[in-house]
Amino acid sequence: SDFDCRAMKILRAIVFLNVAFLSKAFVPSSNINSKNNIRNIIDKFNVGSLKMSEKVETKSSPPKEASSEDYINAAKEVADQVKNSLSSISFETVQKDLAVAFEASKNNLNKGNIGERGELMTVLPFIGIFYLLIGEIPFASSFIEFTAGPGLMLTGAGFVFTSITALGKNLTPFPQPVEENELITDGVFSLSRHPIYTGIVLFGLGLGVTTNSFERIFMTGVILYLFDRKANEEEKMLGEMHSAYETYKEEVPKFFPLLDKIRFPSFGKE
């Protein structure tokens, strides 16, 4: 439609501007031949001029240092393209398109049978958006703060404690399993393949929320990354020791319990 075409023109114009101003920062100078090379980079984003099935082959001359004038000229060309793309768009046209959309939505409100159109599932997200904007949930703010803070800390500590007791003689701080390692798949290990790491991450997130510390939350993310690397090494060796480990990996998540193990309350007919 005309509206879609105008929206695409705006999108392409924004992409052109970003490419022009970021090309010098993110494209190594050794890979920039001249103003034409910058133009080639911009043309790659102009998806409207090429079909997806077409293959474009470009031949480049030996690389050389691009001058400031090359960047300025390229930016001017992009600015001209932006101007041309926006020239066909007017405030009156956009206003008309919005009026058509709102009028159609108004007419659609009267269509269908009341009670069978999914009214409840329509209203609930809007209620959520309302409380998202005001930043407070009546009768639940304290509970949410406790759950996201101390609640996560307690849950994490529980994961760590139960994991240590379940491992017993298999417990080791190193990625390499003990010689007589026993594969444990029940209890907390049925929820996570590495529940100790999961517990530490949950504890860190809860501590960061409780103390309003973005730094602690950030470090928790770093710790999760390090645990992930360590867990990869552990699983390679566990897979060599236990033939059933591959099946265990397919059934149990690495760190956090999958959502399919959590049953959410349903509304209306499924």
PDB file of C-alpha atoms in Angstrom:
ATOM      1  CA  SER A   1       0.000   0.000   0.000  1.00  0.00           C
ATOM      2  CA  ASP A   2       0.978   3.676  -0.240  1.00  0.00           C
ATOM      3  CA  PHE A   3       1.368   3.827   3.542  1.00  0.00           C
ATOM      4  CA  ASP A   4       3.732   0.858   3.529  1.00  0.00           C
ATOM      5  CA  CYS A   5       5.801   2.434   0.747  1.00  0.00           C
ATOM      6  CA  ARG A   6       6.119   5.672   2.682  1.00  0.00           C
ATOM      7  CA  ALA A   7       7.090   3.821   5.824  1.00  0.00           C
ATOM      8  CA  MET A   8       9.738   1.903   3.870  1.00  0.00           C
ATOM      9  CA  LYS A   9      11.140   5.152   2.493  1.00  0.00           C
ATOM     10  CA  ILE A  10      11.478   6.555   6.006  1.00  0.00           C
ATOM     11  CA  LEU A  11      13.167   3.354   7.193  1.00  0.00           C
ATOM     12  CA  ARG A  12      15.600   3.396   4.305  1.00  0.00           C
ATOM     13  CA  ALA A  13      16.381   7.047   4.936  1.00  0.00           C
ATOM     14  CA  ILE A  14      17.213   6.340   8.591  1.00  0.00           C
ATOM     15  CA  VAL A  15      19.452   3.431   7.578  1.00  0.00           C
ATOM     16  CA  PHE A  16      21.269   5.620   5.029  1.00  0.00           C
ATOM     17  CA  LEU A  17      22.001   8.274   7.664  1.00  0.00           C
ATOM     18  CA  ASN A  18      23.305   5.741  10.182  1.00  0.00           C
ATOM     19  CA  VAL A  19      25.560   4.122   7.596  1.00  0.00           C
ATOM     20  CA  ALA A  20      27.003   7.465   6.538  1.00  0.00           C
ATOM     21  CA  PHE A  21      27.851   8.694  10.024  1.00  0.00           C
ATOM     22  CA  LEU A  22      29.032   5.330  11.405  1.00  0.00           C
ATOM     23  CA  SER A  23      31.012   4.131   8.398  1.00  0.00           C
ATOM     24  CA  LYS A  24      34.134   6.029   9.447  1.00  0.00           C
ATOM     25  CA  ALA A  25      33.964   4.688  12.982  1.00  0.00           C
ATOM     26  CA  PHE A  26      33.273   1.029  12.191  1.00  0.00           C
ATOM     27  CA  VAL A  27      34.805   0.428   8.732  1.00  0.00           C
ATOM     28  CA  PRO A  28      38.639   0.123   8.779  1.00  0.00           C
ATOM     29  CA  SER A  29      40.326   2.680   6.596  1.00  0.00           C
ATOM     30  CA  SER A  30      42.311  -0.053   4.820  1.00  0.00           C
ATOM     31  CA  ASN A  31      39.054  -1.454   3.474  1.00  0.00           C
ATOM     32  CA  ILE A  32      37.771   1.879   2.149  1.00  0.00           C
ATOM     33  CA  ASN A  33      38.903   2.581  -1.383  1.00  0.00           C
ATOM     34  CA  SER A  34      37.177   5.832  -2.243  1.00  0.00           C
ATOM     35  CA  LYS A  35      33.904   7.602  -2.285  1.00  0.00           C
ATOM     36  CA  ASN A  36      32.551   4.833  -4.560  1.00  0.00           C
ATOM     37  CA  ASN A  37      33.317   2.192  -1.932  1.00  0.00           C
ATOM     38  CA  ILE A  38      31.325   4.093   0.671  1.00  0.00           C
ATOM     39  CA  ARG A  39      28.593   4.324  -1.904  1.00  0.00           C
ATOM     40  CA  ASN A  40      28.720   0.516  -2.312  1.00  0.00           C
ATOM     41  CA  ILE A  41      28.277   0.071   1.448  1.00  0.00           C
ATOM     42  CA  ILE A  42      25.215   2.287   1.382  1.00  0.00           C
ATOM     43  CA  ASP A  43      23.793   0.509  -1.666  1.00  0.00           C
ATOM     44  CA  LYS A  44      23.910  -2.826   0.178  1.00  0.00           C
ATOM     45  CA  PHE A  45      21.301  -1.459   2.577  1.00  0.00           C
ATOM     46  CA  ASN A  46      19.060  -0.285  -0.262  1.00  0.00           C
ATOM     47  CA  VAL A  47      17.153  -3.560  -0.327  1.00  0.00           C
ATOM     48  CA  GLY A  48      14.302  -1.982  -2.225  1.00  0.00           C
ATOM     49  CA  SER A  49      16.428  -1.730  -5.391  1.00  0.00           C
ATOM     50  CA  LEU A  50      17.548  -5.366  -5.484  1.00  0.00           C
ATOM     51  CA  LYS A  51      15.688  -8.685  -5.537  1.00  0.00           C
ATOM     52  CA  MET A  52      16.602 -11.189  -2.856  1.00  0.00           C
ATOM     53  CA  SER A  53      17.453 -13.793  -5.494  1.00  0.00           C
ATOM     54  CA  GLU A  54      19.965 -11.578  -7.362  1.00  0.00           C
ATOM     55  CA  LYS A  55      23.672 -11.959  -6.723  1.00  0.00           C
ATOM     56  CA  VAL A  56      25.728  -8.782  -6.917  1.00  0.00           C
ATOM     57  CA  GLU A  57      29.416  -9.030  -7.689  1.00  0.00           C
ATOM     58  CA  THR A  58      31.632  -5.987  -7.200  1.00  0.00           C
ATOM     59  CA  LYS A  59      35.226  -5.547  -8.184  1.00  0.00           C
ATOM     60  CA  SER A  60      37.312  -3.248  -6.049  1.00  0.00           C
ATOM     61  CA  SER A  61      40.547  -1.468  -6.830  1.00  0.00           C
ATOM     62  CA  PRO A  62      43.591  -1.769  -4.529  1.00  0.00           C
ATOM     63  CA  PRO A  63      42.752  -0.290  -1.120  1.00  0.00           C
ATOM     64  CA  LYS A  64      43.921   3.188  -0.234  1.00  0.00           C
ATOM     65  CA  GLU A  65      43.369   5.686   2.525  1.00  0.00           C
ATOM     66  CA  ALA A  66      40.094   7.598   2.248  1.00  0.00           C
ATOM     67  CA  SER A  67      40.221  11.351   2.707  1.00  0.00           C
ATOM     68  CA  SER A  68      37.894  13.530   4.741  1.00  0.00           C
ATOM     69  CA  GLU A  69      36.490  14.938   1.516  1.00  0.00           C
ATOM     70  CA  ASP A  70      35.391  11.435   0.474  1.00  0.00           C
ATOM     71  CA  TYR A  71      33.353  11.066   3.661  1.00  0.00           C
ATOM     72  CA  ILE A  72      31.847  14.527   3.294  1.00  0.00           C
ATOM     73  CA  ASN A  73      30.789  13.862  -0.307  1.00  0.00           C
ATOM     74  CA  ALA A  74      29.314  10.501   0.663  1.00  0.00           C
ATOM     75  CA  ALA A  75      27.364  12.137   3.482  1.00  0.00           C
ATOM     76  CA  LYS A  76      26.036  14.756   1.075  1.00  0.00           C
ATOM     77  CA  GLU A  77      24.811  12.065  -1.305  1.00  0.00           C
ATOM     78  CA  VAL A  78      23.078  10.278   1.528  1.00  0.00           C
ATOM     79  CA  ALA A  79      21.471  13.546   2.637  1.00  0.00           C
ATOM     80  CA  ASP A  80      20.147  14.038  -0.897  1.00  0.00           C
ATOM     81  CA  GLN A  81      18.661  10.542  -0.875  1.00  0.00           C
ATOM     82  CA  VAL A  82      17.014  11.234   2.481  1.00  0.00           C
ATOM     83  CA  LYS A  83      15.581  14.472   1.134  1.00  0.00           C
ATOM     84  CA  ASN A  84      14.194  12.726  -1.942  1.00  0.00           C
ATOM     85  CA  SER A  85      12.719   9.894   0.149  1.00  0.00           C
ATOM     86  CA  LEU A  86      10.939  12.315   2.481  1.00  0.00           C
ATOM     87  CA  SER A  87       9.766  14.704  -0.215  1.00  0.00           C
ATOM     88  CA  SER A  88       6.763  12.511  -1.102  1.00  0.00           C
ATOM     89  CA  ILE A  89       5.627  12.322   2.526  1.00  0.00           C
ATOM     90  CA  SER A  90       3.479  15.077   3.983  1.00  0.00           C
ATOM     91  CA  PHE A  91       1.862  15.626   7.347  1.00  0.00           C
ATOM     92  CA  GLU A  92      -1.563  15.625   5.753  1.00  0.00           C
ATOM     93  CA  THR A  93      -0.951  12.204   4.188  1.00  0.00           C
ATOM     94  CA  VAL A  94       0.228  10.673   7.459  1.00  0.00           C
ATOM     95  CA  GLN A  95      -2.714  12.213   9.287  1.00  0.00           C
ATOM     96  CA  LYS A  96      -5.088  10.753   6.714  1.00  0.00           C
ATOM     97  CA  ASP A  97      -3.559   7.272   7.046  1.00  0.00           C
ATOM     98  CA  LEU A  98      -3.889   7.400  10.831  1.00  0.00           C
ATOM     99  CA  ALA A  99      -7.505   8.549  10.559  1.00  0.00           C
ATOM    100  CA  VAL A 100      -8.314   5.592   8.291  1.00  0.00           C
ATOM    101  CA  ALA A 101      -6.670   3.159  10.735  1.00  0.00           C
ATOM    102  CA  PHE A 102      -8.509   4.529  13.772  1.00  0.00           C
ATOM    103  CA  GLU A 103     -11.846   4.596  11.930  1.00  0.00           C
ATOM    104  CA  ALA A 104     -11.393   0.956  10.893  1.00  0.00           C
ATOM    105  CA  SER A 105     -10.521  -0.003  14.464  1.00  0.00           C
ATOM    106  CA  LYS A 106     -13.614   1.793  15.729  1.00  0.00           C
ATOM    107  CA  ASN A 107     -15.828  -0.073  13.283  1.00  0.00           C
ATOM    108  CA  ASN A 108     -14.244  -3.406  14.198  1.00  0.00           C
ATOM    109  CA  LEU A 109     -15.239  -2.916  17.833  1.00  0.00           C
ATOM    110  CA  ASN A 110     -18.850  -3.562  16.882  1.00  0.00           C
ATOM    111  CA  LYS A 111     -18.143  -6.737  14.943  1.00  0.00           C
ATOM    112  CA  GLY A 112     -18.348 -10.251  16.354  1.00  0.00           C
ATOM    113  CA  ASN A 113     -20.307 -11.655  19.281  1.00  0.00           C
ATOM    114  CA  ILE A 114     -19.677 -10.074  22.667  1.00  0.00           C
ATOM    115  CA  GLY A 115     -18.045 -12.552  25.013  1.00  0.00           C
ATOM    116  CA  GLU A 116     -16.626 -14.660  22.202  1.00  0.00           C
ATOM    117  CA  ARG A 117     -14.038 -12.244  20.810  1.00  0.00           C
ATOM    118  CA  GLY A 118     -11.439 -12.691  23.568  1.00  0.00           C
ATOM    119  CA  GLU A 119     -12.257  -9.527  25.534  1.00  0.00           C
ATOM    120  CA  LEU A 120     -10.491 -10.700  28.701  1.00  0.00           C
ATOM    121  CA  MET A 121      -7.212 -11.419  26.926  1.00  0.00           C
ATOM    122  CA  THR A 122      -7.485  -7.994  25.311  1.00  0.00           C
ATOM    123  CA  VAL A 123      -8.117  -6.047  28.514  1.00  0.00           C
ATOM    124  CA  LEU A 124      -5.473  -7.744  30.689  1.00  0.00           C
ATOM    125  CA  PRO A 125      -2.433  -6.530  28.690  1.00  0.00           C
ATOM    126  CA  PHE A 126      -3.760  -2.966  28.768  1.00  0.00           C
ATOM    127  CA  ILE A 127      -4.096  -3.186  32.534  1.00  0.00           C
ATOM    128  CA  GLY A 128      -0.507  -4.392  32.657  1.00  0.00           C
ATOM    129  CA  ILE A 129       0.613  -1.480  30.462  1.00  0.00           C
ATOM    130  CA  PHE A 130      -1.200   0.969  32.763  1.00  0.00           C
ATOM    131  CA  TYR A 131       0.624  -0.299  35.852  1.00  0.00           C
ATOM    132  CA  LEU A 132       3.852  -0.379  33.868  1.00  0.00           C
ATOM    133  CA  LEU A 133       3.504   3.357  33.229  1.00  0.00           C
ATOM    134  CA  ILE A 134       2.610   4.354  36.795  1.00  0.00           C
ATOM    135  CA  GLY A 135       5.305   2.066  38.209  1.00  0.00           C
ATOM    136  CA  GLU A 136       3.259   0.679  41.097  1.00  0.00           C
ATOM    137  CA  ILE A 137       1.022  -2.349  41.529  1.00  0.00           C
ATOM    138  CA  PRO A 138      -1.651  -2.076  44.253  1.00  0.00           C
ATOM    139  CA  PHE A 139      -1.448  -4.714  47.008  1.00  0.00           C
ATOM    140  CA  ALA A 140       1.474  -6.425  45.264  1.00  0.00           C
ATOM    141  CA  SER A 141       4.425  -4.022  45.205  1.00  0.00           C
ATOM    142  CA  SER A 142       5.896  -5.273  48.489  1.00  0.00           C
ATOM    143  CA  PHE A 143       5.451  -8.891  47.450  1.00  0.00           C
ATOM    144  CA  ILE A 144       7.160  -8.285  44.096  1.00  0.00           C
ATOM    145  CA  GLU A 145      10.041  -6.438  45.746  1.00  0.00           C
ATOM    146  CA  PHE A 146      10.531  -9.316  48.171  1.00  0.00           C
ATOM    147  CA  THR A 147      10.280 -11.949  45.424  1.00  0.00           C
ATOM    148  CA  ALA A 148      12.746 -10.184  43.123  1.00  0.00           C
ATOM    149  CA  GLY A 149      15.159  -9.424  45.976  1.00  0.00           C
ATOM    150  CA  PRO A 150      15.328 -11.580  49.113  1.00  0.00           C
ATOM    151  CA  GLY A 151      13.142 -14.194  47.438  1.00  0.00           C
ATOM    152  CA  LEU A 152      15.719 -14.791  44.706  1.00  0.00           C
ATOM    153  CA  MET A 153      18.498 -14.841  47.275  1.00  0.00           C
ATOM    154  CA  LEU A 154      16.722 -17.517  49.320  1.00  0.00           C
ATOM    155  CA  THR A 155      15.923 -19.534  46.212  1.00  0.00           C
ATOM    156  CA  GLY A 156      19.529 -19.352  45.064  1.00  0.00           C
ATOM    157  CA  ALA A 157      20.841 -20.374  48.473  1.00  0.00           C
ATOM    158  CA  GLY A 158      18.408 -23.303  48.446  1.00  0.00           C
ATOM    159  CA  PHE A 159      19.685 -24.452  45.058  1.00  0.00           C
ATOM    160  CA  VAL A 160      23.289 -24.334  46.254  1.00  0.00           C
ATOM    161  CA  PHE A 161      22.644 -26.149  49.550  1.00  0.00           C
ATOM    162  CA  THR A 162      20.552 -28.959  48.064  1.00  0.00           C
ATOM    163  CA  SER A 163      23.036 -29.397  45.195  1.00  0.00           C
ATOM    164  CA  ILE A 164      26.007 -29.769  47.533  1.00  0.00           C
ATOM    165  CA  THR A 165      24.237 -32.327  49.696  1.00  0.00           C
ATOM    166  CA  ALA A 166      23.085 -34.259  46.605  1.00  0.00           C
ATOM    167  CA  LEU A 167      26.555 -34.387  45.058  1.00  0.00           C
ATOM    168  CA  GLY A 168      28.240 -35.750  48.178  1.00  0.00           C
ATOM    169  CA  LYS A 169      31.485 -37.515  47.182  1.00  0.00           C
ATOM    170  CA  ASN A 170      31.111 -36.183  43.600  1.00  0.00           C
ATOM    171  CA  LEU A 171      31.618 -32.572  44.718  1.00  0.00           C
ATOM    172  CA  THR A 172      34.743 -30.915  43.303  1.00  0.00           C
ATOM    173  CA  PRO A 173      35.634 -27.296  42.516  1.00  0.00           C
ATOM    174  CA  PHE A 174      37.318 -28.277  39.250  1.00  0.00           C
ATOM    175  CA  PRO A 175      35.714 -28.907  35.852  1.00  0.00           C
ATOM    176  CA  GLN A 176      37.243 -32.378  35.753  1.00  0.00           C
ATOM    177  CA  PRO A 177      34.906 -34.889  37.469  1.00  0.00           C
ATOM    178  CA  VAL A 178      36.216 -37.199  40.168  1.00  0.00           C
ATOM    179  CA  GLU A 179      37.393 -40.624  39.003  1.00  0.00           C
ATOM    180  CA  GLU A 180      34.424 -42.582  40.355  1.00  0.00           C
ATOM    181  CA  ASN A 181      31.887 -39.965  39.310  1.00  0.00           C
ATOM    182  CA  GLU A 182      28.228 -40.859  39.656  1.00  0.00           C
ATOM    183  CA  LEU A 183      25.704 -39.239  37.308  1.00  0.00           C
ATOM    184  CA  ILE A 184      22.941 -37.616  39.391  1.00  0.00           C
ATOM    185  CA  THR A 185      19.756 -36.712  37.519  1.00  0.00           C
ATOM    186  CA  ASP A 186      17.074 -36.544  40.213  1.00  0.00           C
ATOM    187  CA  GLY A 187      16.116 -33.923  42.781  1.00  0.00           C
ATOM    188  CA  VAL A 188      17.363 -30.439  41.988  1.00  0.00           C
ATOM    189  CA  PHE A 189      19.428 -31.925  39.144  1.00  0.00           C
ATOM    190  CA  SER A 190      16.177 -32.703  37.338  1.00  0.00           C
ATOM    191  CA  LEU A 191      15.580 -28.950  37.074  1.00  0.00           C
ATOM    192  CA  SER A 192      19.091 -27.829  36.138  1.00  0.00           C
ATOM    193  CA  ARG A 193      22.239 -29.624  35.013  1.00  0.00           C
ATOM    194  CA  HIS A 194      24.324 -27.178  37.048  1.00  0.00           C
ATOM    195  CA  PRO A 195      22.128 -26.134  39.988  1.00  0.00           C
ATOM    196  CA  ILE A 196      25.048 -24.784  42.054  1.00  0.00           C
ATOM    197  CA  TYR A 197      25.836 -22.249  39.333  1.00  0.00           C
ATOM    198  CA  THR A 198      22.137 -21.510  38.942  1.00  0.00           C
ATOM    199  CA  GLY A 199      21.819 -20.861  42.674  1.00  0.00           C
ATOM    200  CA  ILE A 200      24.794 -18.499  42.751  1.00  0.00           C
ATOM    201  CA  VAL A 201      23.409 -16.520  39.789  1.00  0.00           C
ATOM    202  CA  LEU A 202      19.956 -16.274  41.385  1.00  0.00           C
ATOM    203  CA  PHE A 203      21.522 -15.156  44.670  1.00  0.00           C
ATOM    204  CA  GLY A 204      23.553 -12.505  42.837  1.00  0.00           C
ATOM    205  CA  LEU A 205      20.510 -11.143  41.022  1.00  0.00           C
ATOM    206  CA  GLY A 206      18.519 -11.006  44.239  1.00  0.00           C
ATOM    207  CA  LEU A 207      21.353  -9.230  46.031  1.00  0.00           C
ATOM    208  CA  GLY A 208      21.627  -6.693  43.221  1.00  0.00           C
ATOM    209  CA  VAL A 209      17.889  -5.970  43.315  1.00  0.00           C
ATOM    210  CA  THR A 210      17.799  -5.767  47.119  1.00  0.00           C
ATOM    211  CA  THR A 211      20.683  -3.280  47.259  1.00  0.00           C
ATOM    212  CA  ASN A 212      19.630  -1.397  44.089  1.00  0.00           C
ATOM    213  CA  SER A 213      23.086  -2.124  42.688  1.00  0.00           C
ATOM    214  CA  PHE A 214      23.413  -2.237  38.920  1.00  0.00           C
ATOM    215  CA  GLU A 215      27.084  -3.147  39.396  1.00  0.00           C
ATOM    216  CA  ARG A 216      26.143  -6.330  41.265  1.00  0.00           C
ATOM    217  CA  ILE A 217      23.631  -7.268  38.578  1.00  0.00           C
ATOM    218  CA  PHE A 218      26.269  -6.652  35.923  1.00  0.00           C
ATOM    219  CA  MET A 219      28.832  -8.780  37.738  1.00  0.00           C
ATOM    220  CA  THR A 220      26.234 -11.525  38.067  1.00  0.00           C
ATOM    221  CA  GLY A 221      26.002 -11.546  34.286  1.00  0.00           C
ATOM    222  CA  VAL A 222      29.790 -11.839  34.050  1.00  0.00           C
ATOM    223  CA  ILE A 223      29.751 -14.718  36.547  1.00  0.00           C
ATOM    224  CA  LEU A 224      27.040 -16.451  34.519  1.00  0.00           C
ATOM    225  CA  TYR A 225      29.216 -16.217  31.423  1.00  0.00           C
ATOM    226  CA  LEU A 226      32.203 -17.682  33.281  1.00  0.00           C
ATOM    227  CA  PHE A 227      30.054 -20.481  34.691  1.00  0.00           C
ATOM    228  CA  ASP A 228      28.810 -21.211  31.192  1.00  0.00           C
ATOM    229  CA  ARG A 229      32.368 -21.632  29.924  1.00  0.00           C
ATOM    230  CA  LYS A 230      33.281 -23.846  32.861  1.00  0.00           C
ATOM    231  CA  ALA A 231      30.125 -25.923  32.453  1.00  0.00           C
ATOM    232  CA  ASN A 232      30.990 -26.591  28.809  1.00  0.00           C
ATOM    233  CA  GLU A 233      34.290 -28.137  29.868  1.00  0.00           C
ATOM    234  CA  GLU A 234      32.590 -30.180  32.574  1.00  0.00           C
ATOM    235  CA  GLU A 235      29.995 -31.548  30.174  1.00  0.00           C
ATOM    236  CA  LYS A 236      32.597 -32.647  27.627  1.00  0.00           C
ATOM    237  CA  MET A 237      34.246 -34.863  30.250  1.00  0.00           C
ATOM    238  CA  LEU A 238      30.951 -36.027  31.735  1.00  0.00           C
ATOM    239  CA  GLY A 239      29.806 -37.049  28.267  1.00  0.00           C
ATOM    240  CA  GLU A 240      32.913 -39.180  27.897  1.00  0.00           C
ATOM    241  CA  MET A 241      32.305 -40.846  31.273  1.00  0.00           C
ATOM    242  CA  HIS A 242      28.537 -41.402  31.011  1.00  0.00           C
ATOM    243  CA  SER A 243      26.789 -42.589  27.845  1.00  0.00           C
ATOM    244  CA  ALA A 244      23.447 -41.379  29.246  1.00  0.00           C
ATOM    245  CA  TYR A 245      24.635 -37.791  29.591  1.00  0.00           C
ATOM    246  CA  GLU A 246      23.558 -36.784  26.081  1.00  0.00           C
ATOM    247  CA  THR A 247      19.997 -37.840  26.844  1.00  0.00           C
ATOM    248  CA  TYR A 248      20.196 -35.965  30.134  1.00  0.00           C
ATOM    249  CA  LYS A 249      21.299 -32.821  28.279  1.00  0.00           C
ATOM    250  CA  GLU A 250      18.295 -33.042  25.963  1.00  0.00           C
ATOM    251  CA  GLU A 251      15.824 -33.363  28.834  1.00  0.00           C
ATOM    252  CA  VAL A 252      17.207 -30.916  31.420  1.00  0.00           C
ATOM    253  CA  PRO A 253      18.219 -27.269  30.858  1.00  0.00           C
ATOM    254  CA  LYS A 254      21.761 -26.133  31.506  1.00  0.00           C
ATOM    255  CA  PHE A 255      21.011 -23.569  34.207  1.00  0.00           C
ATOM    256  CA  PHE A 256      17.425 -22.379  34.515  1.00  0.00           C
ATOM    257  CA  PRO A 257      14.293 -24.563  34.579  1.00  0.00           C
ATOM    258  CA  LEU A 258      12.413 -24.454  31.290  1.00  0.00           C
ATOM    259  CA  LEU A 259       9.104 -22.665  31.094  1.00  0.00           C
ATOM    260  CA  ASP A 260       7.362 -25.872  30.047  1.00  0.00           C
ATOM    261  CA  LYS A 261       7.914 -27.130  33.607  1.00  0.00           C
ATOM    262  CA  ILE A 262       5.966 -24.131  34.940  1.00  0.00           C
ATOM    263  CA  ARG A 263       2.180 -24.207  34.648  1.00  0.00           C
ATOM    264  CA  PHE A 264       0.649 -20.744  34.306  1.00  0.00           C
ATOM    265  CA  PRO A 265      -3.012 -20.208  35.145  1.00  0.00           C
ATOM    266  CA  SER A 266      -5.245 -20.178  32.073  1.00  0.00           C
ATOM    267  CA  PHE A 267      -8.047 -17.745  31.277  1.00  0.00           C
ATOM    268  CA  GLY A 268     -11.128 -18.838  29.407  1.00  0.00           C
ATOM    269  CA  LYS A 269     -11.149 -21.701  26.934  1.00  0.00           C
ATOM    270  CA  GLU A 270      -7.843 -23.175  25.725  1.00  0.00           C
TER     271      GLU A 270
END
